[in-house]
CSV table of C-alpha atoms in Angstrom, one decimal:
chain,number,residue,atom,x,y,z
G,1,MET,CA,-8.1,26.9,-1.9
G,2,GLU,CA,-9.4,25.6,-5.3
G,3,THR,CA,-9.1,22.0,-6.1
G,4,LEU,CA,-7.4,21.1,-9.4
G,5,ARG,CA,-9.7,18.7,-11.3
G,6,ILE,CA,-7.7,16.0,-13.1
G,7,VAL,CA,-8.6,13.3,-15.6
G,8,LEU,CA,-6.2,10.3,-15.8
G,9,ALA,CA,-5.6,8.9,-19.3
G,10,CYS,CA,-3.6,5.7,-18.8
G,11,ARG,CA,-3.8,2.5,-20.7
G,12,ALA,CA,-2.1,0.5,-17.9
G,13,ARG,CA,-4.5,0.1,-14.9
G,14,SER,CA,-1.6,-0.4,-12.5
G,15,LEU,CA,-0.1,3.0,-13.4
G,16,ALA,CA,-3.6,4.6,-13.2
G,17,LEU,CA,-3.9,3.3,-9.6
G,18,ILE,CA,-0.5,4.7,-8.6
G,19,LEU,CA,-1.3,8.1,-10.2
G,20,ARG,CA,-4.8,8.2,-8.5
G,21,ASP,CA,-3.2,7.5,-5.1
G,22,LEU,CA,-0.6,10.2,-5.7
G,23,VAL,CA,-3.2,12.8,-6.8
G,24,ASP,CA,-5.8,11.9,-4.2
G,25,GLY,CA,-3.2,12.2,-1.5
G,26,GLN,CA,-2.9,16.0,-2.3
G,27,PRO,CA,-5.3,18.3,-0.5
G,28,ASP,CA,-5.6,20.6,-3.5
G,29,MET,CA,-6.0,18.0,-6.3
G,30,ALA,CA,-8.7,15.5,-7.2
G,31,VAL,CA,-9.1,12.8,-9.8
G,32,VAL,CA,-12.5,13.4,-11.4
G,33,GLY,CA,-12.3,10.7,-14.0
G,34,GLU,CA,-10.2,8.0,-15.8
G,35,VAL,CA,-10.1,6.8,-19.4
G,36,ARG,CA,-8.2,3.8,-20.8
G,37,THR,CA,-8.4,4.9,-24.5
G,38,LEU,CA,-7.5,8.3,-26.0
G,39,SER,CA,-10.8,8.2,-28.1
G,40,ARG,CA,-12.7,8.7,-24.8
G,41,LEU,CA,-10.6,11.6,-23.5
G,42,PRO,CA,-12.4,14.5,-25.2
G,43,THR,CA,-15.8,13.5,-23.8
G,44,ALA,CA,-14.3,13.0,-20.3
G,45,LEU,CA,-12.5,16.4,-20.3
G,46,THR,CA,-15.7,18.2,-21.3
G,47,SER,CA,-18.2,16.4,-19.2
G,48,LEU,CA,-16.1,16.4,-16.1
G,49,GLY,CA,-14.9,20.0,-16.3
G,50,ALA,CA,-11.3,18.9,-16.0
G,51,GLN,CA,-8.6,21.5,-15.6
G,52,ALA,CA,-5.7,19.1,-16.2
G,53,VAL,CA,-5.0,15.7,-17.7
G,54,ILE,CA,-2.3,13.2,-16.9
G,55,LEU,CA,-1.5,11.2,-20.1
G,56,ALA,CA,0.5,7.9,-19.9
G,57,PHE,CA,0.6,6.2,-23.3
G,58,PRO,CA,3.5,5.1,-25.5
G,59,ALA,CA,5.6,8.1,-26.6
G,60,PRO,CA,4.2,8.6,-30.1
G,61,GLU,CA,0.6,8.5,-28.9
G,62,THR,CA,1.3,10.9,-26.0
G,63,ALA,CA,3.2,13.4,-28.2
G,64,GLN,CA,0.4,13.5,-30.9
G,65,THR,CA,-2.3,13.7,-28.2
G,66,ILE,CA,-0.6,16.6,-26.4
G,67,CYS,CA,-0.4,18.6,-29.7
G,68,THR,CA,-4.1,18.0,-30.4
G,69,LEU,CA,-5.2,18.8,-26.8
G,70,ARG,CA,-3.2,22.1,-26.8
G,71,ILE,CA,-5.1,23.2,-29.9
G,72,THR,CA,-8.6,21.9,-28.8
G,73,TYR,CA,-8.4,22.8,-25.1
G,74,PRO,CA,-6.0,25.8,-24.8
G,75,SER,CA,-6.7,26.3,-21.1
G,76,LEU,CA,-6.0,22.7,-20.2
G,77,MET,CA,-2.8,21.8,-18.2
G,78,ILE,CA,-1.3,18.6,-19.6
G,79,LEU,CA,1.2,16.3,-17.9
G,80,GLY,CA,2.5,13.8,-20.4
G,81,LEU,CA,4.3,10.7,-19.1
G,82,SER,CA,6.3,8.2,-21.1
G,83,PRO,CA,6.7,5.3,-18.7
G,84,GLN,CA,8.9,3.4,-21.1
G,85,SER,CA,11.6,6.1,-21.2
G,86,ASP,CA,11.1,7.6,-17.7
G,87,ARG,CA,10.3,11.0,-19.1
G,88,ALA,CA,7.6,13.5,-18.3
G,89,VAL,CA,6.7,16.9,-19.7
G,90,ILE,CA,4.3,19.6,-18.4
G,91,CYS,CA,2.4,21.8,-20.9
G,92,ARG,CA,0.7,24.8,-19.3
G,93,PRO,CA,-1.6,27.1,-21.2
G,94,GLY,CA,0.4,29.6,-23.3
G,95,THR,CA,3.8,28.2,-22.5
G,96,ALA,CA,6.2,25.8,-24.1
G,97,ALA,CA,6.4,22.2,-22.9
G,98,ARG,CA,9.1,21.7,-20.3
G,99,PRO,CA,10.6,18.5,-18.8
G,100,VAL,CA,9.5,17.3,-15.4
G,101,GLU,CA,11.4,15.2,-12.9
G,102,MET,CA,9.9,11.7,-13.1
G,103,SER,CA,9.2,11.2,-9.4
G,104,ALA,CA,6.2,11.6,-7.2
G,105,ALA,CA,7.4,14.9,-5.8
G,106,GLY,CA,8.4,16.1,-9.3
G,107,LEU,CA,5.0,15.3,-10.8
G,108,VAL,CA,3.1,17.0,-7.9
G,109,ARG,CA,5.4,20.0,-8.1
G,110,ALA,CA,4.8,20.3,-11.8
G,111,LEU,CA,1.0,20.2,-11.4
G,112,ARG,CA,1.2,22.9,-8.7
G,113,ALA,CA,3.7,25.3,-10.3
């Protein structure tokens, strides 16, 4: 079984810790890095060989970043969280973004689907 390599991009350290615990508790997933600013994300994705990123920033920043990442890294899976509005979307390569249940089980299911 291949391990999904995930970078966390969260401004809030408390949310990053929760997400790290969630991901690291899965046998087929691993957090390979974390960034607190979006400007550091491209370097982290490339240097760490990430297959997925979990973004958690205010909605406008997350939406704009998802668009940029989909163009720059077409094979990257993106899970965008908007903690302020309890919304989440998953963007898989070559497919439209779709909503995700904002729960631990929903987020894990989305990353595995």
